mmCIF file of C-alpha atoms in Angstrom:
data_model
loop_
_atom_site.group_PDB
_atom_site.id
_atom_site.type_symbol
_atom_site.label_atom_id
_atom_site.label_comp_id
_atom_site.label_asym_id
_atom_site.label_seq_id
_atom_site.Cartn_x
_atom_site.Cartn_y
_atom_site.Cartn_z
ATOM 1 C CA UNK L 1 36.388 47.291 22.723
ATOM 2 C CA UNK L 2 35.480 45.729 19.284
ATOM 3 C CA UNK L 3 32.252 45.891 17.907
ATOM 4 C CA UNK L 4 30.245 42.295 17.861
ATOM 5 C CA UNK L 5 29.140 40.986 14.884
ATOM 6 C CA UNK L 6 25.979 38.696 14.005
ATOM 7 C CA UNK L 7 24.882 36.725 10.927
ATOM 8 C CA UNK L 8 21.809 38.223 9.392
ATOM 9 C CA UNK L 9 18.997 37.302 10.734
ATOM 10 C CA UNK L 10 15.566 38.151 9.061
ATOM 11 C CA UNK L 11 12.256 35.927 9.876
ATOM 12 C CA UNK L 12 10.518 37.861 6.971
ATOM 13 C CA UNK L 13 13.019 37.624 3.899
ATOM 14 C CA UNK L 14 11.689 36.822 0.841
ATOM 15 C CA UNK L 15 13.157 33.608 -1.436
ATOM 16 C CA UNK L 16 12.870 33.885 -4.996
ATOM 17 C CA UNK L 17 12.742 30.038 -4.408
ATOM 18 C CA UNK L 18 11.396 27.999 -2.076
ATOM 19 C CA UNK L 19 14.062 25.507 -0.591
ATOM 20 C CA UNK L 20 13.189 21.607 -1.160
ATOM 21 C CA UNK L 21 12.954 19.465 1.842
ATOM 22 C CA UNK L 22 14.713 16.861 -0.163
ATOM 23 C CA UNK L 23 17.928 19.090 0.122
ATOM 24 C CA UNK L 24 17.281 19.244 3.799
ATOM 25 C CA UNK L 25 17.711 15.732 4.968
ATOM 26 C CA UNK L 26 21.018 14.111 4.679
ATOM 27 C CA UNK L 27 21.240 11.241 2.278
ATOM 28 C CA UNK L 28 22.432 8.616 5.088
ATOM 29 C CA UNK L 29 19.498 10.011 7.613
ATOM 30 C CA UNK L 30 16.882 6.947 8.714
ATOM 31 C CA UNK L 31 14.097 8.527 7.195
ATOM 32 C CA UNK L 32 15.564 7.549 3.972
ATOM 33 C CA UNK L 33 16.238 3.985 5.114
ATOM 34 C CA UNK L 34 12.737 3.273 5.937
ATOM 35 C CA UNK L 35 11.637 5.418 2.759
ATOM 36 C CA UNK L 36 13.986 2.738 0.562
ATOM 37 C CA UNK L 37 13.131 -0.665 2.750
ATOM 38 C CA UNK L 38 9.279 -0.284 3.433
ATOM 39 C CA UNK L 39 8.697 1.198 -0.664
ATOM 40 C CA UNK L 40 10.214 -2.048 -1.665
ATOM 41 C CA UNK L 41 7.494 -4.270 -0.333
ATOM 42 C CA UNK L 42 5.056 -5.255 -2.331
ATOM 43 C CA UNK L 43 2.629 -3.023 -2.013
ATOM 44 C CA UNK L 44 -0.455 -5.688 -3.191
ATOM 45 C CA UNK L 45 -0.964 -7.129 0.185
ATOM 46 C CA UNK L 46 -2.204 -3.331 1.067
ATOM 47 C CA UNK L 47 -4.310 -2.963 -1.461
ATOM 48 C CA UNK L 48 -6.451 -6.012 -0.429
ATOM 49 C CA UNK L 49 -7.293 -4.687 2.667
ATOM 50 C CA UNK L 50 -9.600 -1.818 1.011
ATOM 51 C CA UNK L 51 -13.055 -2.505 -0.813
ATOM 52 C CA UNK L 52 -12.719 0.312 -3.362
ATOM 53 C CA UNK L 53 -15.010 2.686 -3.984
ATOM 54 C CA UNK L 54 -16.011 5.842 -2.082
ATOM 55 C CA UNK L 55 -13.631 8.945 -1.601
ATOM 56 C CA UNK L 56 -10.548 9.166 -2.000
ATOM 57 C CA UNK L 57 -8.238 7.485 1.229
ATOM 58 C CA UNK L 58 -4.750 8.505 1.693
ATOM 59 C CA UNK L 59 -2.336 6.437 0.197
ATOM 60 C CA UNK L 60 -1.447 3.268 2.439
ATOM 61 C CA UNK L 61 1.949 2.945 1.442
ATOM 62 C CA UNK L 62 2.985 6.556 2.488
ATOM 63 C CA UNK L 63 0.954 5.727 6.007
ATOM 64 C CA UNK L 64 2.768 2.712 6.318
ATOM 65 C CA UNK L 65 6.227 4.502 5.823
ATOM 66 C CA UNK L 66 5.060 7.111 8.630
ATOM 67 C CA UNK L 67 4.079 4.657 11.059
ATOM 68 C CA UNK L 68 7.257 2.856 10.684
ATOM 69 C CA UNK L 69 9.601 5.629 10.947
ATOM 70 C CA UNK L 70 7.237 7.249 13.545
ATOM 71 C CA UNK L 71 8.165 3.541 15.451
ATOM 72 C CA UNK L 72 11.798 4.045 14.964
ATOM 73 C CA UNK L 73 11.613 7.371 16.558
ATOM 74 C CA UNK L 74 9.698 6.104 19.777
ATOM 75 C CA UNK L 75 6.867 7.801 18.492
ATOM 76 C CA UNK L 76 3.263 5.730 19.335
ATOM 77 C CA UNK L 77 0.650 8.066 20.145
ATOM 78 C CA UNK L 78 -1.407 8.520 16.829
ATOM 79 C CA UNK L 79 -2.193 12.267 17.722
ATOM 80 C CA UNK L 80 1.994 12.907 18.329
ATOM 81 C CA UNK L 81 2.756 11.328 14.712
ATOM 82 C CA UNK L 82 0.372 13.584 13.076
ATOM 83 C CA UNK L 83 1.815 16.321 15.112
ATOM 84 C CA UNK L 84 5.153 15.440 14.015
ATOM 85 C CA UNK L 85 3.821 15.287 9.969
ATOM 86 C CA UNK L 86 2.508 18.967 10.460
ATOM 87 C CA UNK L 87 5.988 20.500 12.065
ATOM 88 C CA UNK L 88 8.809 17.890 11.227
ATOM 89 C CA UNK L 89 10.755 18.197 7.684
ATOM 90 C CA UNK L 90 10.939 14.182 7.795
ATOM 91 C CA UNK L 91 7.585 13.527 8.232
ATOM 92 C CA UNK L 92 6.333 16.204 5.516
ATOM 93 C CA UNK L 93 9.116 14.885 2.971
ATOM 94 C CA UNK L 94 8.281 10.994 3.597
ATOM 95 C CA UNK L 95 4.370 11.671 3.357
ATOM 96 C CA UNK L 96 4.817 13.706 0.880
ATOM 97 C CA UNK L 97 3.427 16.946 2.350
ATOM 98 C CA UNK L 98 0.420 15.011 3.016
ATOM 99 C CA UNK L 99 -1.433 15.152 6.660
ATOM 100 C CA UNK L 100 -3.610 12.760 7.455
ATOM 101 C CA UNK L 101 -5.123 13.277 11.311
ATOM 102 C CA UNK L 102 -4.555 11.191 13.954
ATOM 103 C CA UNK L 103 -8.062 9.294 13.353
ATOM 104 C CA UNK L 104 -6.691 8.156 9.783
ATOM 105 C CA UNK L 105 -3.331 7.156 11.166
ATOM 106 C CA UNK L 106 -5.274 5.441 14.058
ATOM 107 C CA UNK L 107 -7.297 3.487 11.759
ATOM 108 C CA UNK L 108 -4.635 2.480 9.464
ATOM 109 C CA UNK L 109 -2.886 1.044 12.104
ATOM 110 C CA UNK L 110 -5.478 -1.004 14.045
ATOM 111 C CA UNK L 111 -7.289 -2.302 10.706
ATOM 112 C CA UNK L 112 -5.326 -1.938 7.528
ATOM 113 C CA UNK L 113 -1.749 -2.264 9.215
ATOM 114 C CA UNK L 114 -3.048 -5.081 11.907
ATOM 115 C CA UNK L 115 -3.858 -7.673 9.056
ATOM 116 C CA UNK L 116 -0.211 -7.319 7.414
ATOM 117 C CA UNK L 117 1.984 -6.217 10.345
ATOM 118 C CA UNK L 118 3.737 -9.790 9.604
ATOM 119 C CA UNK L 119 4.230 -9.595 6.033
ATOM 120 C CA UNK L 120 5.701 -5.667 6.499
ATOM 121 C CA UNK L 121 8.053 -7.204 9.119
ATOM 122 C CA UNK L 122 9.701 -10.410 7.369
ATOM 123 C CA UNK L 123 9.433 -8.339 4.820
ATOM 124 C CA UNK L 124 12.398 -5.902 5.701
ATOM 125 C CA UNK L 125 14.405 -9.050 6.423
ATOM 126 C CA UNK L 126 13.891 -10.789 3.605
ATOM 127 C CA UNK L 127 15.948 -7.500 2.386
ATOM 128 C CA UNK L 128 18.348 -7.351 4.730
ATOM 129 C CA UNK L 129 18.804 -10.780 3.880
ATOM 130 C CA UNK L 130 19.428 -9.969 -0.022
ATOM 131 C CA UNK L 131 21.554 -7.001 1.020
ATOM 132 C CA UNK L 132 23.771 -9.505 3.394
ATOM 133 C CA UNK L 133 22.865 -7.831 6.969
ATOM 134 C CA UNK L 134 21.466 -10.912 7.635
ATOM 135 C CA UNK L 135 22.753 -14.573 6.865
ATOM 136 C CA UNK L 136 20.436 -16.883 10.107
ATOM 137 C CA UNK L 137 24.057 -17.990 10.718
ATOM 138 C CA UNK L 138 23.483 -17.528 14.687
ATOM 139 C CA UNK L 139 20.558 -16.780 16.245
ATOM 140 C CA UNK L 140 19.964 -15.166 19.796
ATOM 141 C CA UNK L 141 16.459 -15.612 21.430
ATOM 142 C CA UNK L 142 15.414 -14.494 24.385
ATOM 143 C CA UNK L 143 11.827 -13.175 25.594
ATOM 144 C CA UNK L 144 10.582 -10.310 27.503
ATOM 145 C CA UNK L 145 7.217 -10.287 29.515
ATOM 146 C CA UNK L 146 5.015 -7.016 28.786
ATOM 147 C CA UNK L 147 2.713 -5.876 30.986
ATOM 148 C CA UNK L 148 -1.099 -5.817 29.046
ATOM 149 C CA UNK L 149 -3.149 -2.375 28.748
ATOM 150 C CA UNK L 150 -5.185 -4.087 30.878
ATOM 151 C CA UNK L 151 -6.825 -4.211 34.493
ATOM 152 C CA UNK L 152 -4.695 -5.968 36.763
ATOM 153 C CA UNK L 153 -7.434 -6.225 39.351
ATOM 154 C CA UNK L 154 -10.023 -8.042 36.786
ATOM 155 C CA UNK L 155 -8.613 -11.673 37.033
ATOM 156 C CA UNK L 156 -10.084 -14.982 36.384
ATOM 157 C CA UNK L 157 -8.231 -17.789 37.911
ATOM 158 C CA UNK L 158 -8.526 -21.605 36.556
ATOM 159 C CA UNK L 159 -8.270 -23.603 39.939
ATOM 160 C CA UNK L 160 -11.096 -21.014 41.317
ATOM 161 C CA UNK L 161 -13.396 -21.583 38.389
ATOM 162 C CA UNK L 162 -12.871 -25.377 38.579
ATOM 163 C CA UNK L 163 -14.064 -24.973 42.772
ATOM 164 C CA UNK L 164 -17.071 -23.013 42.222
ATOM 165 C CA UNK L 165 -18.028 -24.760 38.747
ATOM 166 C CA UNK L 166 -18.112 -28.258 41.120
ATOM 167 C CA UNK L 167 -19.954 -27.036 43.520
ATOM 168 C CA UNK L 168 -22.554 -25.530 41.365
ATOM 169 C CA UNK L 169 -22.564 -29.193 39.542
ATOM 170 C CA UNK L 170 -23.429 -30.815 43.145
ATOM 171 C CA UNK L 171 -26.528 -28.489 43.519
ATOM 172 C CA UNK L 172 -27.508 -28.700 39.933
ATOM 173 C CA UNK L 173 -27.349 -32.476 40.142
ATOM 174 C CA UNK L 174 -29.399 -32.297 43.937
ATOM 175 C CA UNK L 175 -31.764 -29.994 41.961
ATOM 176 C CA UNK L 176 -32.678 -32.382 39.235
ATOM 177 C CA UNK L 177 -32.684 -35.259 41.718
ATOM 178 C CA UNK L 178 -35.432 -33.298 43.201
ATOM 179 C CA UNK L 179 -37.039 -32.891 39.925
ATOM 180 C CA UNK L 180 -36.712 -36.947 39.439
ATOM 181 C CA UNK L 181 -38.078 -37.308 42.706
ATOM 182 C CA UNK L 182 -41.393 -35.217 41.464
ATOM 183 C CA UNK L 183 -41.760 -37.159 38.533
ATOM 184 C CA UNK L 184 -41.622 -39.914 40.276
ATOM 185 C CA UNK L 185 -44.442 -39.606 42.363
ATOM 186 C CA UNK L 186 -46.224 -38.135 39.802
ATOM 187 C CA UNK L 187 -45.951 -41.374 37.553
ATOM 188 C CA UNK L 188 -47.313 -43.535 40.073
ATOM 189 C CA UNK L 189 -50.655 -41.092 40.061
ATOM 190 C CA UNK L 190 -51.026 -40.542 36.287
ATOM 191 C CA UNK L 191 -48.977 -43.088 34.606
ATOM 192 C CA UNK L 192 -47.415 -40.152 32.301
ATOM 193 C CA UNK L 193 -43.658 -39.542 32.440
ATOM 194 C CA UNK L 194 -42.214 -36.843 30.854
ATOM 195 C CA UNK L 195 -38.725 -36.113 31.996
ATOM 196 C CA UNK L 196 -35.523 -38.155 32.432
ATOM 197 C CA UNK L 197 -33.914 -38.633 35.079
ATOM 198 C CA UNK L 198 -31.340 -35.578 34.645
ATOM 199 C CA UNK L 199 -29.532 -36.173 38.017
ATOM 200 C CA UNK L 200 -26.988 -39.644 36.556
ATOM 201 C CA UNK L 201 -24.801 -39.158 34.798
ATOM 202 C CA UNK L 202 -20.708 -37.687 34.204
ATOM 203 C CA UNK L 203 -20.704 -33.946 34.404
ATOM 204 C CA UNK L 204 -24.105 -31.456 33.460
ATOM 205 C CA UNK L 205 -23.725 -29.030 30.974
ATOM 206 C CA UNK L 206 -25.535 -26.096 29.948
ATOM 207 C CA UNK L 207 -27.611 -28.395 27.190
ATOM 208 C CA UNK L 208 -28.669 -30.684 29.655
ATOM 209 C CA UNK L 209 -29.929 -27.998 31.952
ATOM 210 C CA UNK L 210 -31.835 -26.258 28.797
ATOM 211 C CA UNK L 211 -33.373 -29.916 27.747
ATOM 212 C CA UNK L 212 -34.173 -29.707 31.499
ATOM 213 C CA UNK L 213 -35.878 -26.373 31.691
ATOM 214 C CA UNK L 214 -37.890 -27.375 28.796
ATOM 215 C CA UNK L 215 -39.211 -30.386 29.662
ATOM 216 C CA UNK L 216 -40.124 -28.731 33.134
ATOM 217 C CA UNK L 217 -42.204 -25.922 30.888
ATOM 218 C CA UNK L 218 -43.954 -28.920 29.339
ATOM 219 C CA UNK L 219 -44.886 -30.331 32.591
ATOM 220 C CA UNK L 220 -45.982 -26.509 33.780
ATOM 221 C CA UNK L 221 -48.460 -26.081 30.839
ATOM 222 C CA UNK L 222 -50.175 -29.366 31.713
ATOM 223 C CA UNK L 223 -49.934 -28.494 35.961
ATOM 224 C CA UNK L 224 -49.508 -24.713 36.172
ATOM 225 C CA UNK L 225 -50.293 -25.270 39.854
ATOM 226 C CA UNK L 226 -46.858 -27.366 40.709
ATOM 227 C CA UNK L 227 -45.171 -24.706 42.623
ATOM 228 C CA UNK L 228 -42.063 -27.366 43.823
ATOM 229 C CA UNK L 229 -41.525 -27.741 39.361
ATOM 230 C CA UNK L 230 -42.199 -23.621 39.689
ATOM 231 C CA UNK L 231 -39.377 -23.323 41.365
ATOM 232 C CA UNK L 232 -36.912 -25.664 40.354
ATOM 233 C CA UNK L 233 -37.975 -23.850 37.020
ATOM 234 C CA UNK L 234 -36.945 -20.627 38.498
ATOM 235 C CA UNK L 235 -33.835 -22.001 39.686
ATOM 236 C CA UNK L 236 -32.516 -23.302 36.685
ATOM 237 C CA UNK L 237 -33.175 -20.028 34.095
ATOM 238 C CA UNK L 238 -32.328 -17.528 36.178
ATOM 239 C CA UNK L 239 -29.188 -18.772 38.622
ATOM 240 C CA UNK L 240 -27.902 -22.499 37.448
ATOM 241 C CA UNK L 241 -27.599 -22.083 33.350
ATOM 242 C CA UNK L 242 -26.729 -18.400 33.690
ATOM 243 C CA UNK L 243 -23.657 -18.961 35.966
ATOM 244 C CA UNK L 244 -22.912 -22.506 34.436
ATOM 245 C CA UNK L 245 -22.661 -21.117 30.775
ATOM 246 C CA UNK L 246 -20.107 -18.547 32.253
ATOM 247 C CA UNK L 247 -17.783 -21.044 33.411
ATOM 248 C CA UNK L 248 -17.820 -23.291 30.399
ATOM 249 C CA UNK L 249 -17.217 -19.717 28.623
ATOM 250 C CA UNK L 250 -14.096 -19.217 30.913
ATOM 251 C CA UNK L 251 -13.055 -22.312 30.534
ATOM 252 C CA UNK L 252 -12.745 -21.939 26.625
ATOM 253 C CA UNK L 253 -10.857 -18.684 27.561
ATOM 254 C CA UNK L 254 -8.202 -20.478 29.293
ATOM 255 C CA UNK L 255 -7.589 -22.770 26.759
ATOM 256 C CA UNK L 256 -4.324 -24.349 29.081
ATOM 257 C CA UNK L 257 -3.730 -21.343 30.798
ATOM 258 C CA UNK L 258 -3.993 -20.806 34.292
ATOM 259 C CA UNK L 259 -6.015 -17.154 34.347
ATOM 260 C CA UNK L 260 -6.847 -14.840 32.141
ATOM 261 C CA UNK L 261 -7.879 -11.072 32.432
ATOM 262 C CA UNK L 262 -11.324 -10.226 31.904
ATOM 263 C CA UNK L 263 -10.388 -6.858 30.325
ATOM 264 C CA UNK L 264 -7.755 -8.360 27.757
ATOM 265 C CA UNK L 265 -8.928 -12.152 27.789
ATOM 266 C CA UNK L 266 -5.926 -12.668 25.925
ATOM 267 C CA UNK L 267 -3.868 -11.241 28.385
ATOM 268 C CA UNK L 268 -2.257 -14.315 31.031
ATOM 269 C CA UNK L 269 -1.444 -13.277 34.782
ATOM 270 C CA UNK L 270 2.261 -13.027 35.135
ATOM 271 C CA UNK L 271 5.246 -12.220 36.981
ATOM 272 C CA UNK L 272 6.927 -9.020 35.487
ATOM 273 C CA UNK L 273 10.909 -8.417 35.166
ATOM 274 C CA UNK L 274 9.962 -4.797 36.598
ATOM 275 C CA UNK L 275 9.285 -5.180 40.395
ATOM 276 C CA UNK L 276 8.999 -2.112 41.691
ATOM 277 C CA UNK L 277 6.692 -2.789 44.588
ATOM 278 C CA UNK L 278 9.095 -5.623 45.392
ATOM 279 C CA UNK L 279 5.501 -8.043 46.067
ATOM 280 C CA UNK L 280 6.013 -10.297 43.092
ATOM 281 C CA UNK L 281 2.516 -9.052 42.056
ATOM 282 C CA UNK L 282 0.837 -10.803 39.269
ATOM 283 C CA UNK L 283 0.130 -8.946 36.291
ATOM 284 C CA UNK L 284 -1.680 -9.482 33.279
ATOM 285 C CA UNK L 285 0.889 -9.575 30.208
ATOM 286 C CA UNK L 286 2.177 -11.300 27.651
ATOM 287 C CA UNK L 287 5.818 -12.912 26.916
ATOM 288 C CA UNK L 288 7.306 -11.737 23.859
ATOM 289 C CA UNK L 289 9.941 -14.065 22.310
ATOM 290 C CA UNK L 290 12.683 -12.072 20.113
ATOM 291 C CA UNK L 291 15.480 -13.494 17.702
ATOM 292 C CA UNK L 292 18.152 -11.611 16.668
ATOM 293 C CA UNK L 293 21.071 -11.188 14.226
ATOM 294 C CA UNK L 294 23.864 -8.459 13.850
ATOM 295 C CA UNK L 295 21.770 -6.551 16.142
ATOM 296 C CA UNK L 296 18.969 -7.031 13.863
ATOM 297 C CA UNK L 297 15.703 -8.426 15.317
ATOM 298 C CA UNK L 298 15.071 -11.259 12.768
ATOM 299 C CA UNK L 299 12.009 -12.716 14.174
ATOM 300 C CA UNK L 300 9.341 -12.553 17.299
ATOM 301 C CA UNK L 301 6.434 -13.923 18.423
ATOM 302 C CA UNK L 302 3.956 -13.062 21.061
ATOM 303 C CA UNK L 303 3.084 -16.215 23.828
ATOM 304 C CA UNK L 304 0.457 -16.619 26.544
ATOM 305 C CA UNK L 305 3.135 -18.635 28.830
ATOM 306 C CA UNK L 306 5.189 -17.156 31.760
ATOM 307 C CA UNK L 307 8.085 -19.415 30.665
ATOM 308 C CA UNK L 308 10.155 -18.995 28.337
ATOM 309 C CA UNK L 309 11.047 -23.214 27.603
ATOM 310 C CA UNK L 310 7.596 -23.912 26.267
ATOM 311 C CA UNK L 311 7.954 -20.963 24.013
ATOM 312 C CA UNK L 312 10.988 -22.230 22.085
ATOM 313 C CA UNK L 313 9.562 -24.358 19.845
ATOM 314 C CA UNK L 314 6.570 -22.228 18.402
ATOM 315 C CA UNK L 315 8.532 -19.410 17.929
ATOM 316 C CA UNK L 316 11.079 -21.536 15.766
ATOM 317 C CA UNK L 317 8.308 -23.052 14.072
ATOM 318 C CA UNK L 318 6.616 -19.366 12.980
ATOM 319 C CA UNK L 319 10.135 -17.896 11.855
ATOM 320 C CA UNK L 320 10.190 -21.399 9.822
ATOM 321 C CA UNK L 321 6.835 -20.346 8.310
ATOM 322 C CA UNK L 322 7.793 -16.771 7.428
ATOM 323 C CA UNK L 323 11.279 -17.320 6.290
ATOM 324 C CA UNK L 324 11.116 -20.833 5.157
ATOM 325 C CA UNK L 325 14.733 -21.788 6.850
ATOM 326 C CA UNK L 326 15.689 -21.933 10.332
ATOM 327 C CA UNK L 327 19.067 -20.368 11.690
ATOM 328 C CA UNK L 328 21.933 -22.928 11.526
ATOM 329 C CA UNK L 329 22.688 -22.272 15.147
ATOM 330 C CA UNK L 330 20.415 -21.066 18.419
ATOM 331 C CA UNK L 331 21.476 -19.448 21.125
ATOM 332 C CA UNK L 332 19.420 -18.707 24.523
ATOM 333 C CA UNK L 333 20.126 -19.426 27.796
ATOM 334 C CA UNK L 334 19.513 -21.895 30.309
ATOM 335 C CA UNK L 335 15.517 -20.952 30.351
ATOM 336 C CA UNK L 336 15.607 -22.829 27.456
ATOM 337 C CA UNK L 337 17.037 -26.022 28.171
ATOM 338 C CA UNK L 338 14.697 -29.147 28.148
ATOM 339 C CA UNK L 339 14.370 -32.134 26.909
ATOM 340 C CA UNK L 340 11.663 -31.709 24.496
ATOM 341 C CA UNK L 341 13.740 -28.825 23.216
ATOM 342 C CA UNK L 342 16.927 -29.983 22.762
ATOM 343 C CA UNK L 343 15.197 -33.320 20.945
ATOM 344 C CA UNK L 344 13.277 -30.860 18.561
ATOM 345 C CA UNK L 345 17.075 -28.990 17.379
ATOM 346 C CA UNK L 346 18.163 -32.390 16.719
ATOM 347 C CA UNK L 347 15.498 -33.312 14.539
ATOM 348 C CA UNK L 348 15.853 -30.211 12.704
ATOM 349 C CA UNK L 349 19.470 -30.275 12.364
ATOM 350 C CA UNK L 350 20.299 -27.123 14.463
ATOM 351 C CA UNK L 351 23.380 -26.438 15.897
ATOM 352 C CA UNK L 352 22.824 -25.277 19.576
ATOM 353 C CA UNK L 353 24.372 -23.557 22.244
ATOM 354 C CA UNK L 354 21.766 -23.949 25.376
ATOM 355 C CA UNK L 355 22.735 -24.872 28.564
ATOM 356 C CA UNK L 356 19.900 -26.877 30.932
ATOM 357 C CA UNK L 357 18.558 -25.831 33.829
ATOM 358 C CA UNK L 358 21.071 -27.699 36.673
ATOM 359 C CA UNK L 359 24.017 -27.300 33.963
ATOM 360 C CA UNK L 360 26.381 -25.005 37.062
ATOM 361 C CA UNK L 361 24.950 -27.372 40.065
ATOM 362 C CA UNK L 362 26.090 -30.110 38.014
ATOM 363 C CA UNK L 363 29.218 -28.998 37.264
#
C-alpha cells in the first residue's frame, strides 16, 4: 500500500513578509467594483453633513464604500458588517484595515448616509451611464409592496376618525348651546354678555373650543359659584379639545390616505404580495416603485398608495429630477394603464408599451 502524502501544513510558520490583501482579491471581484464606482462620487456632498471640529471621525467615504458593498452582500445588520470588517479580507482591504463598531456604522447610516442616499444612488448611474451600461432606451417599472417595521395591530383608519370626530362635533356644538343658553339668561339679569354664541356655525375646531374655554374662565373669575359654566369648563379642557386636537392631528397624518400606522405614521395599511395566512390581512407597508435597465435598477421611489397606477407619474417625474431625461420608452403592465397616464407619456413624448386594465376582456 503506498504511503499518503499531504501538503505542508503549519499554523505557526513564520513569513519573512507579510502577504498584502491587495494580492488576495481578484481584480474582477465586486469589492473592487464598488471600491472604483462609489470613490468616484464626489465626495463634497459628505463632507457637508459634518460640523468639523472635535475628534477625529472615521472617514465617510471608506464607510460609505462598506455599507454599500456590505448591501451587495445581503449584509444589513450594523453589528454583522462590523463583524465582517474584523474577519473578512474584503472588508479589511476596502476600509482600509480600519474598524469602526457597529454604533459608528449605525450612525453613518441613519444620519450622514440618510441625507445623501439619493445623490450616492443616481450617482452610480450617472456612471454606468458614461461607461454605456445604461442608455434610458427602455425602461421596465414595476413596484413591490414592503411590509413596514411596524405594528400591524396599531392602525388608524380615516372613515373611523371621520365617525367619531362627527359625533364629538354634535356634543361639542350641544355643549356650547348649553353654554349660549347660560349666557342667555344671564344677560337678561345683568345686562353683561361676554361670550358668543359658539354653537352656529360650519364645523368647531380646536381654536374655537380654546376661545371658548377662555371666555368661560372669564365668566368663572367674575361667578366662581356657576357650577353648570364649572362644568362645561371641565368638559371642554379635559375631554372635548384633548380628543378633538387628536383627530385634526390624524387627519394631517392621512394627508389622502386612508389609514396610517401609529407606530410608523408614514407607514399606509396594505395588502401584501406575501399571503401566507391566506386572510388578505392588512398590513402596514409601503409600495416601492423600481425602474430598470440591462438588469440595472435605474431609478425607485418609495409611495404611500396600494396601487401601483397613481404611482406612475411621480416616480417618472423624480427620475426626471435626478437624471434630467426620461427613458424614450416605458414599459409596465396593465396596473399601469389609465387615462391620466397614458395622457401624461404623450405630453412628454414617451414611447409606451402599457396595456389598460380591460385590454384581454376587450379583445
Amino acid at each position: 500500500m503506498k504511503r499518503q502524502i499531504y501538503k505542508p501544513y503549519e499554523q505557526n510558520q513564520a513569513m519573512l513578509l507579510p502577504p498584502s490583501l491587495e494580492e488576495l482579491i481578484p481584480e474582477t471581484h465586486i469589492v473592487r467594483v464598488v471600491n472604483r464606482m462609489i470613490g468616484e462620487i464626489d465626495k463634497k456632498v459628505l463632507d457637508k453633513q459634518y460640523k468639523g471640529g472635535g475628534t477625529s471621525a472615521h472617514d465617510p467615504e471608506m464607510l460609505r464604500k462598506v455599507i454599500v458593498y456590505a448591501y451587495t452582500q445581503r449584509v444589513f445588520s450594523s453589528r454583522r458588517i462590523a463583524k465582517e470588517i474584523r474577519e473578512n479580507i474584503n472588508y479589511m482591504w476596502l476600509s482600509g484595515m480600519n474598524r469602526p463598531d457597529h454604533r459608528t456604522i449605525n450612525r453613518f447610516r441613519g444620519k450622514v448616509m440618510k441625507a445623501v442616499i439619493g445623490e450616492v444612488f443616481y450617482g452610480v448611474i450617472e456612471q454606468l451611464m458614461d461607461q454605456g451600461y445604461v442608455n434610458l432606451e427602455s425602461y421596465f417599472v414595476d413596484g413591490i409592496k414592503i411590509e413596514a417595521n411596524a405594528n400591524r395591530y396599531k392602525f388608524v383608519w380615516r372613515k373611523s376618525t371621520e365617525k367619531i370626530k362627527a359625533k364629538l362635533q354634535d356634543k361639542v356644538k350641544q355643549l356650547l348651546d348649553e353654554i349660549d343658553e347660560i349666557e342667555d339668561a344671564e344677560e337678561e339679569e345683568y345686562g353683561d354678555k361676554d361670550l358668543e354664541k359658539m354653537g352656529e356655525g360650519k364645523e368647531i375646531d380646536v381654536e374655537k373650543l380654546k376661545e371658548a374655554a377662555r371666555k368661560i374662565n372669564e365668566r368663572l373669575r367674575q361667578q366662581p359659584e356657576d357650577k353648570e359654566l364649572k362644568t362645561a369648563k371641565k368638559k371642554l379642557e379635559s375631554d372635548f379639545i384633548p380628543r378633538l386636537e387628536k383627530y385634526e392631528k390624524y387627519e394631517k397624518i392621512f394627508n389622502g390616505r386612508n389609514s396610517f400606522c401609529k407606530t410608523d405614521t408614514d407607514a399606509t395599511f396594505m395588502r401584501m404580495e406575501e399571503d401566507h395566512m391566506l386572510n388578505g390581512q392588512l398590513k402596514p407597508g409601503y409600495n416601492i416603485q423600481m425602474g430598470t435597465e440591462n438588469q440595472f435598477i435605474v431609478g425607485y421611489s418609495i409611495h404611500q398608495r396600494a396601487g401601483d397606477t397613481a404611482c406612475l407619474i411621480p416616480h417618472l417625474d423624480q427620475l426626471k429630477d435626478q437624471l434630467g431625461v426620461l427613458p424614450k420608452k416605458i414599459v409596465a403592465d396593465a396596473g399601469y394603464g389609465s387615462e391620466e397616464n397614458y395622457l401624461y407619456l404623450e405630453k412628454e413624448h414617451l414611447e409606451n408599451y402599457i396595456k389598460f386594465n380591460t385590454f384581454h376582456k376587450e379583445q
